[in-house]
Coordinates of N, CA and C in Angstrom, one line a residue:
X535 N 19.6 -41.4 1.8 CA 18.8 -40.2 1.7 C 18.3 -40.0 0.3
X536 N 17.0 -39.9 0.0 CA 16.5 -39.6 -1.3 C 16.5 -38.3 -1.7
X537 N 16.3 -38.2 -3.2 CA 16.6 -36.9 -3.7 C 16.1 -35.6 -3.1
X538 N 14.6 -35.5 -2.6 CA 13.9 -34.9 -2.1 C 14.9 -34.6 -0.9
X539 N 15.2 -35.1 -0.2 CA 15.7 -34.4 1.4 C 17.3 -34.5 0.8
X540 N 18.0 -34.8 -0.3 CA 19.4 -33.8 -0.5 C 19.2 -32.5 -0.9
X541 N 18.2 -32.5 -2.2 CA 17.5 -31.3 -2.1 C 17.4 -30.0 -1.0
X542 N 16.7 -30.6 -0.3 CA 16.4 -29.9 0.7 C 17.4 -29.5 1.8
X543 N 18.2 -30.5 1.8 CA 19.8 -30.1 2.8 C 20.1 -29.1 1.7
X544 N 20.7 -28.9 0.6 CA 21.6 -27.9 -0.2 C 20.5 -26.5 0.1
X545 N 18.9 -26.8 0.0 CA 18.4 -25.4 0.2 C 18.6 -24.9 1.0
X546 N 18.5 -25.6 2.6 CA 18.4 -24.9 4.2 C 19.8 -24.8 3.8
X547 N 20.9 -25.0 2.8 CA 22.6 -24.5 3.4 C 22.5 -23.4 2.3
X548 N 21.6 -22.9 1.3 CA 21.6 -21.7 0.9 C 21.4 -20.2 1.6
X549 N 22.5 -19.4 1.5 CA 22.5 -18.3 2.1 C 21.6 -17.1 1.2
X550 N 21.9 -17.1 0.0 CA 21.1 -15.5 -0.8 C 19.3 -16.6 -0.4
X551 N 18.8 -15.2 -0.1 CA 17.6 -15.4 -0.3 C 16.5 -15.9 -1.7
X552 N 16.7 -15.0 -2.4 CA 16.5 -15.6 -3.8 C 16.5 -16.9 -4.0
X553 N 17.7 -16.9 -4.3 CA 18.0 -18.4 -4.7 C 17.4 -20.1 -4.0
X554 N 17.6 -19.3 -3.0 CA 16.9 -20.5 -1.9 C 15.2 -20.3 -2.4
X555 N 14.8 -19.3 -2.3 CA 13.3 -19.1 -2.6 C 12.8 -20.2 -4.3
X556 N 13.9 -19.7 -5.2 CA 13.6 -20.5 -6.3 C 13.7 -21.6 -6.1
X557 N 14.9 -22.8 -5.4 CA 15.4 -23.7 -5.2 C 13.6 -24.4 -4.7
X558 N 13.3 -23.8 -3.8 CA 12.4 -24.3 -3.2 C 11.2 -24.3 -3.9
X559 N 11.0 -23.6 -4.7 CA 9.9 -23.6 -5.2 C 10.1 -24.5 -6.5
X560 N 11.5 -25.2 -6.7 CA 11.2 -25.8 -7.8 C 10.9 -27.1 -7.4
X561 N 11.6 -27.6 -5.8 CA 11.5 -28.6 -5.3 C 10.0 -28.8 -5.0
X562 N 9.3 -27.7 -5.0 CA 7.8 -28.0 -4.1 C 6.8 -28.7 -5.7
X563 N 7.5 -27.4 -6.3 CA 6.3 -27.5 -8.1 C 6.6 -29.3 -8.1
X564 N 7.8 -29.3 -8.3 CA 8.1 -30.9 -8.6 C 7.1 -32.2 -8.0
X565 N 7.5 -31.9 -6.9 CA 6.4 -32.4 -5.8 C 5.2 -33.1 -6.1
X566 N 5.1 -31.8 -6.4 CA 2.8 -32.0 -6.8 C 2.7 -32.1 -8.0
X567 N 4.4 -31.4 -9.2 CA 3.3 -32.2 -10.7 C 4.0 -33.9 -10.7
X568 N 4.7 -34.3 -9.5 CA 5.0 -36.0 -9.9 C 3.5 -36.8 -9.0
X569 N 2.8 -35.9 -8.2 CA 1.5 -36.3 -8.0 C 0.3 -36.1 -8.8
X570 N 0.8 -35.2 -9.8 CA -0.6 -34.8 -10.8 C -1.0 -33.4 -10.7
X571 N -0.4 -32.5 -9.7 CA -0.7 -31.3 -10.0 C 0.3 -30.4 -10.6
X572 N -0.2 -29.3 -11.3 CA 0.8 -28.3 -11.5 C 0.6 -27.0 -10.8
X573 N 1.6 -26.5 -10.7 CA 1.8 -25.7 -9.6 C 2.2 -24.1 -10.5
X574 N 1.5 -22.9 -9.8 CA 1.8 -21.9 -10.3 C 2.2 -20.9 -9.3
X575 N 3.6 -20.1 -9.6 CA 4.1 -19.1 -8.7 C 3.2 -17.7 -9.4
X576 N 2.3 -17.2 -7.8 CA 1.6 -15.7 -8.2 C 1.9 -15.0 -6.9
X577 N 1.5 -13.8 -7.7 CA 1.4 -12.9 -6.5 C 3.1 -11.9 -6.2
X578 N 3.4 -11.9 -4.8 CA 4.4 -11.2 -5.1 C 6.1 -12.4 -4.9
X579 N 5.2 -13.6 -5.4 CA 6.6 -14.1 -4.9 C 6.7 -13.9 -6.6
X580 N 6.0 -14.3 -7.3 CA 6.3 -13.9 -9.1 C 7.1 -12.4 -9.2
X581 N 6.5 -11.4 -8.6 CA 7.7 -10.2 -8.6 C 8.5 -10.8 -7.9
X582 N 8.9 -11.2 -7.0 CA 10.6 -11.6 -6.4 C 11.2 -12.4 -7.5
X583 N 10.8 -13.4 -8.6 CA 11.4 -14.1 -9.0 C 11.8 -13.2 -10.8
X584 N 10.6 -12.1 -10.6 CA 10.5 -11.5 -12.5 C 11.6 -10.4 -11.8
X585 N 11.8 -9.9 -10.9 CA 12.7 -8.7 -10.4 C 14.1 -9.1 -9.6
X586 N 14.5 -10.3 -9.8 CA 15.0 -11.2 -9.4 C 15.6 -10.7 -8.4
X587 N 14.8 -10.5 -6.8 CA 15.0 -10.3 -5.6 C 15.2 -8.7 -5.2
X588 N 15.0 -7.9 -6.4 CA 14.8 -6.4 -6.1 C 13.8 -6.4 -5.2
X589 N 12.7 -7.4 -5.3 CA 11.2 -7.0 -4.1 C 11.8 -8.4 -3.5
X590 N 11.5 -8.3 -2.2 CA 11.4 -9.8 -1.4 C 9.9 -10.2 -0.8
X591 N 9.7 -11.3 -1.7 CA 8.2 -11.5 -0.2 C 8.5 -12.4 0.8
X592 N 9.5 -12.9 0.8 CA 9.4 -13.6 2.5 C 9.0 -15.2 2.3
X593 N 8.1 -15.7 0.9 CA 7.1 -16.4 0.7 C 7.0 -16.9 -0.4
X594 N 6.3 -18.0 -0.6 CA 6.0 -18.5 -1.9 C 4.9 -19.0 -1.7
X595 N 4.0 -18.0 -3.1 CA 2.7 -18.4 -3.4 C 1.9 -19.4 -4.2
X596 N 1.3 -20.2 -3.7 CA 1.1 -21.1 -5.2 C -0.6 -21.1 -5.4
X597 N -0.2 -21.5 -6.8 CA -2.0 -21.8 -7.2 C -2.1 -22.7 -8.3
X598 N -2.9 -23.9 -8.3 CA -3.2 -24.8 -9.5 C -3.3 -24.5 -10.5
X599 N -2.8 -25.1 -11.4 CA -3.1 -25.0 -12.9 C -4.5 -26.2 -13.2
X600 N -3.7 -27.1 -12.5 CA -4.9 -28.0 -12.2 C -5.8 -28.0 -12.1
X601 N -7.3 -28.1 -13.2 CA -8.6 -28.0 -12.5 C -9.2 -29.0 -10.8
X602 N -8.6 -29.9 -11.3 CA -8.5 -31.0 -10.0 C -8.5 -30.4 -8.8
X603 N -8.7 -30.4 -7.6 CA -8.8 -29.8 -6.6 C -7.4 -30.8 -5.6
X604 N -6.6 -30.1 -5.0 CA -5.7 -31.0 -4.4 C -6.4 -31.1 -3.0
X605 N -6.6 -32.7 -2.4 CA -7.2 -32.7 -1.3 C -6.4 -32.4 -0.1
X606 N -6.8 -31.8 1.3 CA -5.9 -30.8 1.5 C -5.0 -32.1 2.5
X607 N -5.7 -33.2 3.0 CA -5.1 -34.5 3.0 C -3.8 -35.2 2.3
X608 N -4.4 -34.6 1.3 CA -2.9 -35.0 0.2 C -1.6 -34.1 0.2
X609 N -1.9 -32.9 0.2 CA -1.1 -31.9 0.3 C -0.8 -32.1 1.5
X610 N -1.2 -32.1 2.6 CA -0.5 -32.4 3.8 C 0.6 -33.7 3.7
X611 N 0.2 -34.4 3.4 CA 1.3 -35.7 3.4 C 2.1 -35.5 2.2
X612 N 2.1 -34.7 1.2 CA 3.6 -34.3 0.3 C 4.3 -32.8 0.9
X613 N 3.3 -32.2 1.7 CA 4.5 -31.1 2.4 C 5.5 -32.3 3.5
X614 N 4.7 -32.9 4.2 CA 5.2 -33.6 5.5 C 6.5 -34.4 5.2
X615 N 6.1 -35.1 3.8 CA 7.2 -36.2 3.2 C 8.5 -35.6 3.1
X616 N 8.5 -33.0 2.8 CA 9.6 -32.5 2.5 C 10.4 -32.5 4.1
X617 N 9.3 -32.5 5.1 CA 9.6 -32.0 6.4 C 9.2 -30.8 7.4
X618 N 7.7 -30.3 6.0 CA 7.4 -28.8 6.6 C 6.3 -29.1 7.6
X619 N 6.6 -28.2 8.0 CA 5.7 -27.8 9.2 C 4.2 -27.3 9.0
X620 N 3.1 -27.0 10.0 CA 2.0 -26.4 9.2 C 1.1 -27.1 8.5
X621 N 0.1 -25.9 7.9 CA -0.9 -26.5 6.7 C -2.5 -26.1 7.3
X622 N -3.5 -26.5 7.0 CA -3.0 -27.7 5.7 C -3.1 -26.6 4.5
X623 N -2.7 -25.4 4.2 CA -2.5 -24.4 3.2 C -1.5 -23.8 3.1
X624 N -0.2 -23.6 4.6 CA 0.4 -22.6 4.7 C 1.5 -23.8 5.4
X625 N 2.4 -23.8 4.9 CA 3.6 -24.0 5.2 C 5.1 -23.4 5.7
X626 N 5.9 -23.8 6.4 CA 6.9 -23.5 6.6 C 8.2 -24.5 6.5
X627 N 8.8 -24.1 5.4 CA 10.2 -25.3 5.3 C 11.1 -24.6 4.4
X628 N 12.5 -24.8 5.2 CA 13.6 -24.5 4.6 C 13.4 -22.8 5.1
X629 N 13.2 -22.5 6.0 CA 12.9 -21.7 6.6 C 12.3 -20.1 6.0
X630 N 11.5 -20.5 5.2 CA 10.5 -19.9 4.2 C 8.5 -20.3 3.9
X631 N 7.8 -19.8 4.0 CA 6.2 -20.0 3.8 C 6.0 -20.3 2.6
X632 N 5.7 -21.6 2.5 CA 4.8 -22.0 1.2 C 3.4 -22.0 1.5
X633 N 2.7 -21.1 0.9 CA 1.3 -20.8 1.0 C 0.7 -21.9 -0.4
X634 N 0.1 -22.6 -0.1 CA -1.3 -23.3 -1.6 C -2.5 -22.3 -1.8
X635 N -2.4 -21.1 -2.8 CA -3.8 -20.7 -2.7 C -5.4 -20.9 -3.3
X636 N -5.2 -21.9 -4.1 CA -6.7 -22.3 -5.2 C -6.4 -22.4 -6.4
X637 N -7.3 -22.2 -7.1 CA -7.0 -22.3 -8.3 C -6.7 -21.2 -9.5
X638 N -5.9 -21.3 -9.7 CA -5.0 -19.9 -10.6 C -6.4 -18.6 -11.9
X639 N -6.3 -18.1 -11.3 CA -7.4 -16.8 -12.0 C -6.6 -16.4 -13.0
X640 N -6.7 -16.6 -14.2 CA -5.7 -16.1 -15.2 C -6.7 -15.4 -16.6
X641 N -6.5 -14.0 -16.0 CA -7.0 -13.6 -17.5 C -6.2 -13.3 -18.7
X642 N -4.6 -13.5 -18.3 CA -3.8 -13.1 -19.3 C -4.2 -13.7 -20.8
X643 N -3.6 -13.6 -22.3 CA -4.0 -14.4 -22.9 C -1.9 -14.9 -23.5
X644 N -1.2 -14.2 -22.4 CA 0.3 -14.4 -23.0 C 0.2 -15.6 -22.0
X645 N 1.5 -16.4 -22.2 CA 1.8 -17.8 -21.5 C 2.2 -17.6 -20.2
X646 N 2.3 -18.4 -19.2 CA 3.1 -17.9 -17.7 C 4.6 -18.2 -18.4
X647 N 5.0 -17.9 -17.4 CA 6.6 -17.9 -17.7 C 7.3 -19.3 -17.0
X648 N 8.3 -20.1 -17.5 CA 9.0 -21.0 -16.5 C 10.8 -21.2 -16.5
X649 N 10.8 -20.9 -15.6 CA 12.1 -20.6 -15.0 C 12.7 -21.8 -14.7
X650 N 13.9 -22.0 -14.6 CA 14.4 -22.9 -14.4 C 15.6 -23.0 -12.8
X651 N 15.4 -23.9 -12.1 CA 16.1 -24.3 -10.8 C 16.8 -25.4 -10.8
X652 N 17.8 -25.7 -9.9 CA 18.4 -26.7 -9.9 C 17.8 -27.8 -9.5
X653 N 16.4 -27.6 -8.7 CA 15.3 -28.7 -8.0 C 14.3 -29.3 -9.1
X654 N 14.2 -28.2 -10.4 CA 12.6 -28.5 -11.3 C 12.2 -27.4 -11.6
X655 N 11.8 -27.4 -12.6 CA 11.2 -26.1 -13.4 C 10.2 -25.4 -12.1
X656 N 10.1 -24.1 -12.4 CA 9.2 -23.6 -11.9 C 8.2 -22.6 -13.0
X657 N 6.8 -22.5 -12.8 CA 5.7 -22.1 -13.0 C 5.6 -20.7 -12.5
X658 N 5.7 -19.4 -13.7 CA 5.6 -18.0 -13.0 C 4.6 -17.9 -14.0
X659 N 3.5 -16.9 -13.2 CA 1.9 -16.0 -13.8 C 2.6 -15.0 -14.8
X660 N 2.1 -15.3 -16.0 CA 2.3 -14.2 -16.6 C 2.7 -13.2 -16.0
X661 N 3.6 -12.3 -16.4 CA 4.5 -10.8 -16.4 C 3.1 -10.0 -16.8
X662 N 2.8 -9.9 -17.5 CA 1.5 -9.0 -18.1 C 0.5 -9.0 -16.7
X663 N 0.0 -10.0 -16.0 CA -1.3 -10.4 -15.2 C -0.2 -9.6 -14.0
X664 N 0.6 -9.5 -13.6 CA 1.7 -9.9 -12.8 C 1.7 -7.8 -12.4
X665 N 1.8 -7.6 -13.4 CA 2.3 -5.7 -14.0 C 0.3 -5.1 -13.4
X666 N 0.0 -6.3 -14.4 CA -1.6 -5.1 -13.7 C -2.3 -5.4 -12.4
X667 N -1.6 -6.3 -12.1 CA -2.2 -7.1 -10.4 C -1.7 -6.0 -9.4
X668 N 0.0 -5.8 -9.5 CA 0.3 -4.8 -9.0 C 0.0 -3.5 -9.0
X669 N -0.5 -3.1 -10.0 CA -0.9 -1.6 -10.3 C -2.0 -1.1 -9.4
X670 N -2.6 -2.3 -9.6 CA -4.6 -2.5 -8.6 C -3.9 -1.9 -7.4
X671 N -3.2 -3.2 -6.8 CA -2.8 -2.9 -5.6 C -1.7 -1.6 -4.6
X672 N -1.6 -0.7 -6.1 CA -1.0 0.5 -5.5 C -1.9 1.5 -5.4
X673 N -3.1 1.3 -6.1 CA -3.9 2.5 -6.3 C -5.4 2.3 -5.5
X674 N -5.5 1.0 -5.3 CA -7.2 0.3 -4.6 C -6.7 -0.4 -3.5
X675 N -7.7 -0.8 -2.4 CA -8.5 -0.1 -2.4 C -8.5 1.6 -1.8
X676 N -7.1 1.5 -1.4 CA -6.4 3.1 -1.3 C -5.3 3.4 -1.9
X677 N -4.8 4.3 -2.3 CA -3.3 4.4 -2.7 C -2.5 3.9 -1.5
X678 N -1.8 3.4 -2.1 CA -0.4 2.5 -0.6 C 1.0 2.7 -1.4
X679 N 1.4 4.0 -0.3 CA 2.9 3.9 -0.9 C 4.4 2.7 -0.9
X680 N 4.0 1.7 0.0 CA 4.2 0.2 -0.2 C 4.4 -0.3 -1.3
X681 N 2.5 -1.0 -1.9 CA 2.5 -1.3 -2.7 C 2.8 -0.5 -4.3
X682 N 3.0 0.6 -4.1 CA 3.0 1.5 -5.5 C 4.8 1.4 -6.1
X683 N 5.8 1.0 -4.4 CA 7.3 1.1 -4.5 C 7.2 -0.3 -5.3
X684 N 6.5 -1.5 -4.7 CA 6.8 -2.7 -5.8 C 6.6 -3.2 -7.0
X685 N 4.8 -2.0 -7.0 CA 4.7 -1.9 -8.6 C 5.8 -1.1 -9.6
X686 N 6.4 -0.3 -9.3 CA 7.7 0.5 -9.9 C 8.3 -0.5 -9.9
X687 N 8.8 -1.1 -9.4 CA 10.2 -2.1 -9.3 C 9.9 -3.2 -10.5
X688 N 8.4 -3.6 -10.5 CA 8.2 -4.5 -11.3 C 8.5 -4.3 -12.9
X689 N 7.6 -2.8 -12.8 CA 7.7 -2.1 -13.8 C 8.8 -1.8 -14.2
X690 N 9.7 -1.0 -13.7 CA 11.5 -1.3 -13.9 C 11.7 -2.3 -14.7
X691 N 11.9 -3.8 -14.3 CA 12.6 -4.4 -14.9 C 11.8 -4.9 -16.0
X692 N 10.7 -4.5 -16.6 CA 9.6 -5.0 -17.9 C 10.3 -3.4 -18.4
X693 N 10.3 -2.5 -18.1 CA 10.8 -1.3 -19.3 C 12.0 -1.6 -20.0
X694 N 13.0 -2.0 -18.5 CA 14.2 -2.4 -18.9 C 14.6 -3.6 -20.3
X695 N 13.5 -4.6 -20.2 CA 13.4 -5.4 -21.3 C 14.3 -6.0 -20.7
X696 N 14.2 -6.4 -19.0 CA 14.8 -7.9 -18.4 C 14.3 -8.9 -18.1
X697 N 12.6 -8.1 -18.1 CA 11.5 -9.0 -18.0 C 10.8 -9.1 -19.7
X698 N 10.8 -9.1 -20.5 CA 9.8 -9.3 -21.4 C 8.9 -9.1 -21.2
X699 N 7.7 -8.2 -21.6 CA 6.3 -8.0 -21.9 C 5.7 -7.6 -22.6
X700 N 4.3 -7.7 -23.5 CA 3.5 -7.7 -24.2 C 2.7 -6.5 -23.7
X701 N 3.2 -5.1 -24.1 CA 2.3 -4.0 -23.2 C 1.2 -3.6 -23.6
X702 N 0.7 -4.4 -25.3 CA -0.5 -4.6 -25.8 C -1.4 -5.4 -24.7
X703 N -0.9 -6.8 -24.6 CA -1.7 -7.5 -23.1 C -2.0 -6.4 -22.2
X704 N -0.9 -6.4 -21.4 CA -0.9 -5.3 -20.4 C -2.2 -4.0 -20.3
X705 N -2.1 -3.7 -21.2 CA -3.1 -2.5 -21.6 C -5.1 -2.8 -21.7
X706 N -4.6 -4.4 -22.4 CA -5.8 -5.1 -22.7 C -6.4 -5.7 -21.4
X707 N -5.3 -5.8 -20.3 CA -5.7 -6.7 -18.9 C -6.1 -5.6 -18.3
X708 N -5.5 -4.0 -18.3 CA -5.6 -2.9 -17.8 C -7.2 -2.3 -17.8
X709 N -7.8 -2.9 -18.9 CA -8.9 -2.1 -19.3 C -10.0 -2.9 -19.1
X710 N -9.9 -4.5 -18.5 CA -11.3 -5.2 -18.1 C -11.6 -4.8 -17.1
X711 N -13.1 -5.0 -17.0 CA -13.4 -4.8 -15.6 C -13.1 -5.4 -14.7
X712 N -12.5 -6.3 -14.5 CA -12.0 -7.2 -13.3 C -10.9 -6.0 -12.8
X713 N -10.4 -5.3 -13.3 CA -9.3 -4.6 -13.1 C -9.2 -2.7 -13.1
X714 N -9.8 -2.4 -14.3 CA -10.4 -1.5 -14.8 C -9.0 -0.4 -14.4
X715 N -7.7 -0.6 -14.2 CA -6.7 0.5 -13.3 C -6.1 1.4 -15.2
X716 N -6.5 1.2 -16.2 CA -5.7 1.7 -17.4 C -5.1 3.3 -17.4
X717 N -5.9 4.1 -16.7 CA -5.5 5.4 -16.9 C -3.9 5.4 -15.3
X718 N -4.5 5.0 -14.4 CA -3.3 4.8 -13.4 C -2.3 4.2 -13.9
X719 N -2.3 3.0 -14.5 CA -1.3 1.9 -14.6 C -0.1 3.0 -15.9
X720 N -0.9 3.7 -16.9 CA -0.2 4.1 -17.8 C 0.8 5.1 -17.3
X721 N -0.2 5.8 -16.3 CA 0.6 7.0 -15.4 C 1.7 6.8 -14.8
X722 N 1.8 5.6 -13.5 CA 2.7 5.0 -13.3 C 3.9 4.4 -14.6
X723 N 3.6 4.0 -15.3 CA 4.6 3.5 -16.2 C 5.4 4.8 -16.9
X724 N 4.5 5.9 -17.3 CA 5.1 7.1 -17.4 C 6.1 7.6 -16.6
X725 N 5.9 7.5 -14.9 CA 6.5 7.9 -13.8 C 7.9 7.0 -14.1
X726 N 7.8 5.8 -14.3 CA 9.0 5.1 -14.1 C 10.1 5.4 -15.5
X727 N 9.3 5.1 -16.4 CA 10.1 5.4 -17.6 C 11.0 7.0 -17.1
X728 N 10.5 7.5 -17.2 CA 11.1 9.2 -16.9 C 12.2 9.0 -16.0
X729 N 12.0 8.1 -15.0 CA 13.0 7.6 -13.6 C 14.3 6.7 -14.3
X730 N 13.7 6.0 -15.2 CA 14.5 5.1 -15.5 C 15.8 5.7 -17.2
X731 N 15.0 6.9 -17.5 CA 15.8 7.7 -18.6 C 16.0 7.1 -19.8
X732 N 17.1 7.5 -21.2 CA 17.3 6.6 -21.9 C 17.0 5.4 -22.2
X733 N 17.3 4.7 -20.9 CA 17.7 3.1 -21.1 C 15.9 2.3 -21.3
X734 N 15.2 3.2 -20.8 CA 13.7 2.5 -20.8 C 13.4 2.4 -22.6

């Protein structure tokens, strides 16, 4: 049995969700940068891994760092090689969705973050891009009291200083037009700080 599928036995016998989620995602990043891509965790699997499992998505999101386009031919035969099912974008292995989404939108100008697993480093979107992505999505294209519980959560653990962040970035990502949420996002952050007392 090669490394790849002992890997992958120890994941499917992982019980916390979390953990399996990172396991997996370090075994997948690995994957595609020993083929030449790199791989980026966005979206809300990046809050499950910056909130370490206070939000759950169910999923793992990925996006190239790679300008290179991964052919979806190719990617199909290195999910297949793990055993997943699916594609040729959306996967299922280890009884979790690996989604491939394109190529990574990054206006931040702070670094992504990389985490470490017992499979291979993993690739997290900036905390900063991460904090105002969410904000959008509590307040546009409607307010969603959903999405506004995960932006708090995110926000939690960046006040707390468990996540590290740059709230200069933050502020500066808050205020392009690709985003334009600054007067909300501050609001919100106000909201949580107050929630969170002292310790923020």
């Amino acid at each position: 049995m090669d490394r790849n599928q002992q890997e992958l036995r120890d994941i499917e016998a992982t019980g916390d969700l979390l953990e399996r989620a990172l396991k997996l995602a370090g075994l997948v990043s690995r994957v595609f940068r020993e083929a030449g891509w790199d791989l980026v965790v966005v979206g809300g699997s990046a809050v499950e891994f910056y909130t370490e499992g206070s939000y759950m998505s169910g999923d793992i999101d990925f996006c190239r760092r790679t300008l290179a386009p991964i052919p979806l031919r190719r990617a199909q035969d290195l999910m297949a090689a793990l055993g997943a099912s699916g594609g040729p974008r959306s996967w299922k292995l280890a009884g979790l969705y690996v989604d491939l989404l394109g190529l990574l939108e990054n206006e931040a100008r702070t670094p992504c973050r990389t985490l470490a697993s017992p499979c291979g480093a993993v690739t997290v979107m900036p905390a900063e891009l991460a904090v105002v992505e969410r904000a959008l999505l509590a307040f546009y294209p409607q307010p969603s009291e959903e999405a506004r519980a995960v932006a708090k959560k995110l926000l939690a653990v960046c006040l707390s200083g468990a996540t590290p962040v740059d709230w200069s970035e933050v502020s500066r990502l808050a205020r392009l037009p690709d985003f334009n949420i600054e007067t909300d996002l501050e609001s919100l952050k106000r909201e949580v700080a107050r929630e969170l007392g002292p310790e923020a």
